Short mmCIF file of C-alpha atoms and ligand atoms in Angstrom, two decimals:
data_model
loop_
_atom_site.label_atom_id
_atom_site.label_comp_id
_atom_site.label_asym_id
_atom_site.label_seq_id
_atom_site.Cartn_x
_atom_site.Cartn_y
_atom_site.Cartn_z
CA MET A 1 131.41 143.77 117.44
CA SER A 2 130.05 143.92 113.82
CA ASN A 3 131.72 145.87 111.00
CA PHE A 4 128.68 147.61 110.34
CA ASN A 5 128.98 151.51 109.84
CA VAL A 6 126.21 153.66 110.80
CA ALA A 7 126.05 156.73 108.62
CA LYS A 8 123.59 159.89 110.18
CA PHE A 9 122.55 162.54 107.92
CA GLY A 10 121.14 165.65 109.29
CA GLY A 11 118.27 167.95 107.90
CA THR A 12 120.60 170.03 105.31
CA SER A 13 122.31 166.90 103.99
CA VAL A 14 118.75 165.67 103.06
CA ALA A 15 117.41 169.05 102.04
CA ASN A 16 116.67 168.49 98.07
CA PHE A 17 117.59 165.99 95.62
CA GLU A 18 121.14 167.13 94.99
CA ALA A 19 121.85 167.11 98.74
CA MET A 20 120.78 163.38 99.06
CA SER A 21 122.58 162.87 96.17
CA ARG A 22 125.63 163.58 97.70
CA CYS A 23 124.59 161.30 100.41
CA ALA A 24 124.52 158.40 98.46
CA ALA A 25 127.85 159.23 97.41
CA VAL A 26 129.13 159.42 100.91
CA ILE A 27 126.99 155.94 101.66
CA GLU A 28 128.48 154.02 98.45
CA ALA A 29 132.25 155.65 99.38
CA ASN A 30 132.12 153.36 102.24
CA PRO A 31 130.92 149.70 101.54
CA ASN A 32 130.67 148.73 105.08
CA THR A 33 127.95 151.29 105.77
CA LYS A 34 124.96 149.07 106.35
CA LEU A 35 122.66 151.51 108.22
CA VAL A 36 121.48 155.04 107.21
CA VAL A 37 119.74 157.24 109.68
CA SER A 38 118.40 160.29 108.29
CA SER A 39 116.52 163.52 110.12
CA ALA A 40 113.87 165.21 107.99
CA CYS A 41 114.20 167.36 105.38
CA SER A 42 115.77 170.61 106.08
CA GLY A 43 112.84 173.15 107.64
CA VAL A 44 110.43 170.43 107.79
CA THR A 45 110.31 169.86 111.53
CA ASN A 46 110.19 173.62 112.27
CA LEU A 47 106.86 173.32 110.14
CA LEU A 48 105.47 170.46 111.83
CA VAL A 49 106.42 171.97 115.30
CA GLU A 50 104.18 174.89 114.44
CA LEU A 51 101.15 172.76 113.17
CA ALA A 52 101.80 171.08 116.60
CA ASN A 53 101.18 174.15 118.67
CA GLY A 54 98.07 174.13 116.96
CA VAL A 55 97.37 176.88 114.14
CA GLN A 56 93.68 178.04 114.49
CA ASP A 57 94.09 180.04 110.98
CA THR A 58 93.29 177.81 108.31
CA GLN A 59 94.65 179.90 105.87
CA ARG A 60 98.12 179.62 107.55
CA ARG A 61 97.36 175.60 108.06
CA SER A 62 96.96 175.37 104.49
CA GLU A 63 100.29 177.50 103.85
CA ILE A 64 102.09 175.34 105.68
CA LEU A 65 100.77 171.81 104.55
CA THR A 66 101.13 173.12 101.06
CA LYS A 67 104.76 173.81 101.90
CA LEU A 68 105.25 170.36 103.12
CA ALA A 69 104.38 168.86 99.95
CA GLU A 70 106.06 171.01 97.68
CA ILE A 71 109.37 170.20 99.74
CA HIS A 72 109.31 166.71 99.19
CA ASN A 73 107.69 166.85 95.66
CA ALA A 74 110.70 168.82 94.66
CA ILE A 75 112.78 165.41 95.77
CA LEU A 76 110.15 162.90 94.10
CA ASP A 77 110.20 165.05 90.99
CA GLN A 78 113.58 164.23 90.21
CA LEU A 79 113.51 160.24 90.94
CA GLU A 80 113.56 158.21 87.91
CA SER A 81 110.39 155.90 89.42
CA SER A 82 108.70 157.33 92.63
CA ASP A 83 105.30 156.45 92.41
CA GLN A 84 105.65 154.08 95.36
CA ALA A 85 107.85 156.47 97.44
CA ALA A 86 105.35 159.10 96.49
CA SER A 87 102.05 157.24 97.73
CA ASP A 88 104.11 156.57 101.18
CA VAL A 89 104.67 159.82 101.47
CA TYR A 90 101.32 161.12 100.69
CA ALA A 91 100.31 158.92 102.94
CA ILE A 92 102.17 160.47 105.89
CA LEU A 93 101.13 163.75 104.50
CA ASP A 94 97.61 163.04 105.17
CA THR A 95 98.29 161.79 108.58
CA VAL A 96 99.96 165.61 108.99
CA THR A 97 96.69 166.99 107.74
CA SER A 98 94.66 165.37 110.19
CA LEU A 99 96.98 165.35 113.14
CA ALA A 100 96.92 169.22 112.19
CA GLU A 101 93.24 169.65 112.59
CA ALA A 102 93.39 167.94 115.77
CA ALA A 103 96.18 169.76 117.30
CA SER A 104 94.07 173.08 116.13
CA ILE A 105 91.15 172.16 118.48
CA GLN A 106 93.28 170.32 121.63
CA SER A 107 97.29 169.56 121.19
CA SER A 108 98.92 166.85 123.36
CA HIS A 109 102.77 166.17 123.62
CA LYS A 110 101.40 162.62 122.62
CA LEU A 111 100.16 164.37 119.64
CA THR A 112 102.96 166.67 118.93
CA ASP A 113 105.32 163.44 119.26
CA HIS A 114 103.21 161.45 116.43
CA LEU A 115 102.75 164.71 114.11
CA VAL A 116 106.55 166.05 114.32
CA ALA A 117 107.68 162.40 113.78
CA CYS A 118 106.55 162.79 110.00
CA GLY A 119 109.58 164.21 109.10
CA GLU A 120 111.67 161.50 109.15
CA LEU A 121 109.17 159.18 108.23
CA MET A 122 108.75 160.84 105.12
CA SER A 123 112.64 161.69 104.33
CA THR A 124 113.09 157.97 104.91
CA HIS A 125 110.72 156.86 102.21
CA ILE A 126 112.70 159.23 99.51
CA LEU A 127 116.53 158.64 100.53
CA ALA A 128 115.78 154.87 100.06
CA GLN A 129 114.19 155.18 96.76
CA LEU A 130 117.39 157.51 95.73
CA LEU A 131 119.64 154.98 96.82
CA LYS A 132 117.43 152.38 95.04
CA GLU A 133 117.60 153.91 91.77
CA ARG A 134 121.17 154.44 92.26
CA GLY A 135 122.22 150.71 92.33
CA LEU A 136 122.09 149.70 95.93
CA ASN A 137 120.57 147.51 97.76
CA ALA A 138 118.39 149.39 99.80
CA THR A 139 115.46 149.09 102.30
CA ARG A 140 113.32 151.15 104.38
CA PHE A 141 112.93 150.30 108.30
CA ASP A 142 110.71 151.91 110.70
CA ILE A 143 112.64 152.62 113.54
CA ARG A 144 109.81 152.65 116.13
CA ASP A 145 109.88 148.76 115.82
CA VAL A 146 113.60 148.69 117.58
CA LEU A 147 113.98 152.29 119.38
CA ARG A 148 111.95 151.93 122.21
CA THR A 149 111.62 154.46 124.62
CA ASP A 150 109.24 155.53 127.72
CA ASN A 151 106.38 157.52 127.26
CA ASN A 152 108.03 161.03 128.20
CA PHE A 153 106.49 162.47 125.18
CA GLY A 154 108.93 165.37 123.73
CA LYS A 155 111.98 164.15 125.38
CA ALA A 156 111.52 160.30 126.07
CA GLU A 157 114.15 158.12 127.27
CA PRO A 158 115.47 155.21 125.41
CA GLN A 159 115.48 151.76 126.80
CA LEU A 160 118.69 150.11 126.05
CA GLU A 161 118.24 146.63 126.88
CA THR A 162 114.89 146.24 124.82
CA ILE A 163 116.50 148.25 121.94
CA LYS A 164 119.39 145.65 121.56
CA GLN A 165 116.86 142.75 121.90
CA LEU A 166 114.78 144.34 118.75
CA ALA A 167 117.76 144.93 117.05
CA ASP A 168 119.03 141.64 117.48
CA SER A 169 116.09 139.99 116.29
CA SER A 170 115.08 142.52 113.28
CA LEU A 171 117.61 145.24 112.29
CA VAL A 172 121.24 143.64 112.43
CA PRO A 173 119.46 140.72 110.06
CA LEU A 174 118.48 143.14 107.88
CA CYS A 175 121.64 144.82 107.84
CA GLN A 176 123.05 141.53 106.39
CA ASP A 177 121.38 141.85 103.09
CA PHE A 178 120.39 145.41 102.92
CA VAL A 179 121.56 149.11 103.22
CA VAL A 180 118.94 150.14 105.80
CA VAL A 181 117.27 153.43 105.49
CA THR A 182 115.77 154.58 108.70
CA GLN A 183 114.84 157.22 110.96
CA GLY A 184 116.47 159.26 113.58
CA PHE A 185 114.81 161.11 116.22
CA ILE A 186 111.71 159.03 116.79
CA GLY A 187 110.93 155.97 118.55
CA SER A 188 108.11 154.45 120.49
CA ASP A 189 106.78 153.62 123.79
CA SER A 190 105.52 150.01 124.88
CA GLU A 191 102.14 150.98 123.76
CA GLY A 192 103.34 151.40 120.19
CA ASN A 193 102.69 155.40 120.42
CA THR A 194 105.42 157.37 118.41
CA THR A 195 107.96 159.05 120.82
CA THR A 196 110.83 161.74 119.81
CA LEU A 197 114.04 161.82 121.83
CA GLY A 198 113.89 166.19 121.79
CA ARG A 199 114.97 168.56 118.87
CA GLY A 200 117.85 167.38 117.33
CA GLY A 201 117.60 164.46 118.63
CA SER A 202 118.72 162.22 115.56
CA ASP A 203 121.92 162.45 116.07
CA TYR A 204 121.60 160.57 119.52
CA SER A 205 119.38 157.93 117.55
CA ALA A 206 121.99 157.34 115.41
CA ALA A 207 124.38 156.41 118.27
CA LEU A 208 121.67 154.53 120.10
CA ILE A 209 121.02 152.20 116.98
CA ALA A 210 125.03 152.14 116.54
CA GLU A 211 125.48 151.00 120.07
CA ALA A 212 122.44 148.60 119.56
CA VAL A 213 123.86 147.07 116.14
CA GLU A 214 127.52 147.13 117.91
CA ALA A 215 128.72 149.01 114.72
CA SER A 216 132.34 149.55 114.30
CA GLY A 217 131.99 153.13 113.45
CA LEU A 218 129.14 155.98 113.38
CA GLU A 219 129.47 158.70 110.89
CA ILE A 220 127.82 161.92 111.56
CA TRP A 221 127.25 163.93 108.32
CA THR A 222 126.24 167.46 108.58
CA ASP A 223 126.88 170.89 106.98
CA VAL A 224 130.04 171.74 108.70
CA PRO A 225 133.28 169.85 107.94
CA GLY A 226 133.88 168.74 111.36
CA ILE A 227 134.50 170.20 114.34
CA TYR A 228 136.45 173.30 114.94
CA THR A 229 138.45 175.19 117.63
CA THR A 230 135.50 177.59 117.43
CA ASP A 231 132.37 178.78 115.49
CA PRO A 232 134.62 180.05 112.31
CA ARG A 233 131.25 182.81 112.44
CA ILE A 234 132.33 184.12 115.42
CA ALA A 235 136.63 183.46 115.14
CA PRO A 236 137.38 183.70 111.01
CA LYS A 237 140.46 181.98 111.79
CA ALA A 238 139.15 178.92 113.75
CA SER A 239 140.62 175.77 112.32
CA PRO A 240 139.06 172.20 112.15
CA ILE A 241 140.13 169.85 114.45
CA PRO A 242 140.99 166.33 113.20
CA GLU A 243 141.12 163.94 116.09
CA ILE A 244 139.60 164.82 119.78
CA SER A 245 138.67 162.88 122.70
CA PHE A 246 135.51 161.63 123.72
CA SER A 247 135.87 163.78 127.09
CA GLU A 248 136.75 167.34 124.99
CA ALA A 249 133.98 166.95 122.34
CA SER A 250 131.41 165.80 125.01
CA GLU A 251 132.47 169.10 127.33
CA MET A 252 132.06 170.76 123.96
CA ALA A 253 128.70 169.52 123.05
CA ASN A 254 127.40 170.37 126.83
CA PHE A 255 129.17 173.78 126.54
CA GLY A 256 126.94 174.44 123.54
CA ALA A 257 129.20 173.72 120.19
CA LYS A 258 126.28 173.23 118.05
CA ILE A 259 127.79 170.36 115.81
CA LEU A 260 126.60 167.49 118.06
CA HIS A 261 123.48 166.52 120.48
CA PRO A 262 125.00 166.51 123.58
CA SER A 263 123.79 163.00 124.70
CA THR A 264 124.93 161.43 121.09
CA LEU A 265 128.73 160.59 122.80
CA VAL A 266 127.34 158.66 125.77
CA PRO A 267 126.39 155.46 123.83
CA ALA A 268 129.28 155.86 121.98
CA LEU A 269 131.62 155.82 124.80
CA ARG A 270 130.12 153.29 126.28
CA HIS A 271 130.48 151.17 123.38
CA ASP A 272 134.18 152.74 122.18
CA ILE A 273 132.58 153.19 118.82
CA PRO A 274 134.74 155.98 117.04
CA VAL A 275 132.59 158.65 115.73
CA PHE A 276 133.44 160.80 112.66
CA VAL A 277 131.76 164.27 111.94
CA GLY A 278 132.27 165.89 108.28
CA SER A 279 130.51 167.84 106.07
CA SER A 280 128.12 165.85 103.18
CA LYS A 281 128.58 169.29 101.08
CA GLN A 282 132.33 168.48 101.17
CA PRO A 283 133.19 165.34 102.10
CA GLU A 284 136.80 165.69 100.61
CA LYS A 285 137.59 168.25 103.09
CA GLY A 286 137.57 165.18 105.69
CA GLY A 287 136.26 166.16 109.14
CA THR A 288 136.75 165.16 113.23
CA TRP A 289 137.43 161.80 114.74
CA ILE A 290 136.14 161.62 118.33
CA ARG A 291 137.74 158.69 119.77
CA HIS A 292 138.69 156.93 122.98
CA GLN A 293 142.55 157.32 122.69
CA VAL A 294 144.14 160.18 120.86
CA GLU A 295 147.72 161.17 119.54
CA SER A 296 147.94 164.65 120.85
CA SER A 297 145.74 166.12 124.40
CA PRO A 298 147.18 170.01 124.05
CA LEU A 299 146.10 172.05 127.38
CA PHE A 300 143.97 174.16 124.90
CA ARG A 301 141.74 172.68 122.31
CA ALA A 302 138.75 174.78 121.58
CA LEU A 303 136.36 177.75 122.68
CA ALA A 304 132.35 177.22 123.06
CA LEU A 305 129.94 179.60 123.89
CA ARG A 306 126.36 178.96 125.34
CA CYS A 307 124.20 181.82 125.63
CA ASN A 308 120.79 182.44 126.99
CA GLN A 309 122.14 182.22 130.79
CA THR A 310 120.10 182.75 133.82
CA MET A 311 122.53 183.24 137.10
CA VAL A 312 120.81 183.15 140.45
CA THR A 313 122.69 184.76 143.36
CA LEU A 314 121.98 183.82 146.30
CA ARG A 315 123.09 185.83 149.62
CA SER A 316 122.61 185.21 153.86
CA ALA A 317 124.71 186.35 156.55
CA ASN A 318 123.60 183.30 158.12
CA MET A 319 125.73 181.12 155.70
CA PHE A 320 128.74 182.59 157.48
CA HIS A 321 130.45 179.85 159.20
CA ALA A 322 126.84 177.88 159.23
CA TYR A 323 126.35 174.68 158.06
CA GLY A 324 123.54 173.39 156.01
CA PHE A 325 122.78 176.40 154.09
CA LEU A 326 123.56 174.83 151.24
CA ALA A 327 121.28 171.88 151.85
CA LYS A 328 118.81 173.91 152.20
CA VAL A 329 118.96 175.37 148.74
CA PHE A 330 119.63 172.62 146.98
CA GLU A 331 116.48 170.94 149.07
CA ILE A 332 114.15 173.99 147.51
CA LEU A 333 115.82 173.52 143.99
CA ALA A 334 115.55 169.72 143.82
CA LYS A 335 111.54 170.24 145.16
CA HIS A 336 110.80 172.47 142.26
CA LYS A 337 113.19 170.14 139.97
CA VAL A 338 115.38 173.03 138.93
CA SER A 339 118.77 171.60 137.51
CA VAL A 340 121.90 173.49 138.22
CA ASP A 341 124.91 173.64 135.89
CA LEU A 342 127.51 175.96 137.20
CA ILE A 343 127.99 177.24 140.95
CA THR A 344 130.57 179.05 142.96
CA THR A 345 130.18 179.74 146.65
CA SER A 346 131.78 182.56 149.02
CA GLU A 347 131.26 182.74 152.34
CA ILE A 348 128.40 184.16 152.42
CA SER A 349 126.92 183.85 149.11
CA VAL A 350 126.55 181.41 146.05
CA SER A 351 126.01 182.06 142.86
CA LEU A 352 124.77 178.87 140.33
CA THR A 353 123.74 179.21 136.78
CA LEU A 354 120.62 177.24 135.80
CA ASP A 355 120.65 174.07 133.40
CA GLN A 356 119.42 174.57 129.81
CA THR A 357 118.20 171.23 129.26
CA GLY A 358 114.41 171.53 128.04
CA THR A 359 114.39 175.22 127.19
CA ALA A 360 115.21 174.37 123.54
CA GLY A 361 117.86 176.83 123.89
CA GLY A 362 115.95 179.74 125.44
CA ALA A 363 117.12 180.81 128.99
CA PRO A 364 115.72 178.65 131.81
CA GLN A 365 113.62 180.40 134.45
CA LEU A 366 113.52 179.97 138.51
CA PRO A 367 110.00 179.00 139.25
CA GLU A 368 108.24 181.63 141.25
CA GLN A 369 107.55 179.24 143.77
CA ALA A 370 111.05 178.25 144.09
CA ARG A 371 112.03 182.01 144.44
CA ILE A 372 109.05 182.72 147.22
CA GLU A 373 111.03 179.39 149.07
CA LEU A 374 114.42 180.77 148.85
CA GLU A 375 113.33 184.52 149.34
CA GLU A 376 112.62 183.06 153.08
CA LEU A 377 115.95 181.82 153.47
CA CYS A 378 118.13 184.58 151.89
CA HIS A 379 118.51 187.22 149.17
CA VAL A 380 117.68 186.01 145.63
CA GLU A 381 119.18 187.79 142.51
CA VAL A 382 118.40 186.33 138.83
CA GLU A 383 120.28 187.80 136.35
CA HIS A 384 119.62 187.31 132.63
CA ASN A 385 121.64 188.00 129.05
CA LEU A 386 124.68 186.38 130.55
CA CYS A 387 126.92 184.17 128.16
CA LEU A 388 129.29 181.14 129.25
CA VAL A 389 132.60 180.88 127.07
CA ALA A 390 133.98 177.38 127.83
CA LEU A 391 137.63 177.09 127.36
CA ILE A 392 138.36 173.61 126.75
CA GLY A 393 141.39 171.29 127.12
CA ASN A 394 143.44 168.59 128.87
CA ASN A 395 144.77 168.56 132.41
CA MET A 396 144.05 172.05 132.85
CA SER A 397 143.55 171.67 136.61
CA GLU A 398 146.95 170.29 136.65
CA SER A 399 148.81 172.25 134.69
CA LYS A 400 150.25 175.68 135.70
CA GLY A 401 151.33 178.97 134.03
CA TYR A 402 148.59 179.65 131.39
CA ALA A 403 146.12 181.71 133.77
CA LYS A 404 148.28 184.67 133.55
CA GLN A 405 147.76 184.26 129.52
CA VAL A 406 143.83 183.23 129.85
CA PHE A 407 143.39 186.15 132.30
CA GLY A 408 145.53 188.75 130.88
CA THR A 409 143.28 188.53 127.54
CA LEU A 410 140.04 188.83 129.22
CA GLU A 411 141.43 191.75 131.74
CA ASP A 412 139.06 194.28 130.00
CA PHE A 413 136.46 192.00 130.58
CA ASN A 414 133.81 192.16 133.32
CA LEU A 415 133.90 188.38 134.01
CA ARG A 416 130.39 187.44 135.88
CA MET A 417 131.61 184.00 137.38
CA ILE A 418 134.59 181.82 136.76
CA CYS A 419 134.43 177.96 137.08
CA TYR A 420 137.75 176.17 137.62
CA GLY A 421 139.05 173.17 138.92
CA ALA A 422 136.21 170.55 139.06
CA SER A 423 136.89 169.35 135.73
CA PRO A 424 140.18 168.76 133.98
CA HIS A 425 138.76 169.81 130.70
CA ASN A 426 137.85 173.08 131.20
CA LEU A 427 137.39 176.55 132.01
CA CYS A 428 134.57 178.68 132.20
CA PHE A 429 133.37 182.49 132.21
CA LEU A 430 130.09 184.12 132.35
CA LEU A 431 130.00 187.36 131.25
CA HIS A 432 127.33 189.55 129.86
CA GLU A 433 126.11 188.63 126.27
CA SER A 434 126.84 191.85 124.64
CA VAL A 435 130.51 190.98 124.70
CA SER A 436 130.83 187.69 124.80
CA LYS A 437 131.62 187.01 121.15
CA GLN A 438 134.27 189.59 121.56
CA ALA A 439 135.99 187.26 124.65
CA ILE A 440 135.87 184.62 122.11
CA GLN A 441 137.61 186.36 119.45
CA LYS A 442 140.38 187.81 121.83
CA LEU A 443 140.88 184.36 123.42
CA HIS A 444 140.88 182.81 120.03
CA THR A 445 143.58 184.90 119.01
CA GLU A 446 145.67 184.49 121.95
CA LEU A 447 145.63 180.96 122.56
CA PHE A 448 144.79 179.28 119.15
CA GLU A 449 146.42 181.41 116.60
CA GLY A 450 149.81 181.73 118.05
N1 LIG B 501 114.10 166.55 112.61
C1 LIG B 501 114.62 166.84 114.09
C2 LIG B 501 114.79 168.45 114.31
O1 LIG B 501 115.43 169.05 113.67
C3 LIG B 501 115.72 165.60 114.68
C4 LIG B 501 117.02 166.08 114.04
O2 LIG B 501 117.39 166.61 112.73
O3 LIG B 501 117.62 165.77 114.79
O4 LIG B 501 114.69 168.45 115.65
MG1 LIG B 502 120.80 167.99 114.04
#
């Protein structure tokens, strides 16, 4: 293991000159930080996505291009000698302009990835220059030379062995001499096409890079000072968690706590790299350490909320004491590439929620053809506007004495589905969207504010 620390900064952390300067201070504060992974400046990826979707209206297109130039110019203007960085950024903006035009005629996933990657390609030119001006021996590196993926544009799969080899031969030696600034979220396939890991993917990139260089630590700097017992916007008394285990943090990410991209912890866990989450705005506030071994493993750790849930309920009298029914159901779902998230069954019915991966946070739909085939087998009901409240903790399936407290708190709520027992780390409830925040508030008061 090297003694590198990898520091990743999110979009809001690099939103403007002041924000970038705070990142620089964070980098300077840890002399082991040799690799810096940056997102695009705040708002930039959204604009690029709009362009990639194909903007016919030339006026709107030029508005977006102007906005993109403004965001970057505002930072370049505050650098001391911005000439090189500015010409690098302008060259990328030229690429954006021509790709946007092409997308307005015909878009594709490949074109989209090339276009949306430009945000990170620009922000890193600027951040590297800013670090140099503050006296750091910094250099910018194009991560597409290392982060090899397949060509599943929009949600590319990293190819770990190749990434490791490429990192060993180019990135690791560079980190001996420089603080290397590189892009999150983007990669390239074996033919050199630009790919992306999916929205919010720069946390995941940072973890993959940390894994490849065998980093001793990974810092994720965002706009909140760590992981909280729940979203403080829902429950104002939510408190920061100083230390949490990989399993608990993964559950939180999976259940919709928006702090980390859900895949981030996978590489970190594989290589046992401790992950720190903190706010680059208020680094003095500390943050959360995510580690393998933690000092305390409380029964209740946190509450997470994930909305836009789709529940499918299948009912059939044929299921009664029969075998093979679920197998048929899953065969149909698999055929239509429907991934199931939660499931509960009774003698003649089964309820399941659909996995949200790839829906960009929206509600997943049951494909029409899958519905038709399921209807040949049983009665099908699809419900939307549901939210999942997850109580996350430790040893929950082996502990007793808390059910009364939890269910007592929720006695006035209509619980549409309950999942318990398969994981020792969670107990989940599906409720109607209109009451889900209230459920979090009540549970938080009862279980975390005592
Ligand atoms: N810039 C990308 C996005 O906004 C990746 C990231 O910031 O994680 O999705
Ligand atoms: Mg992010």
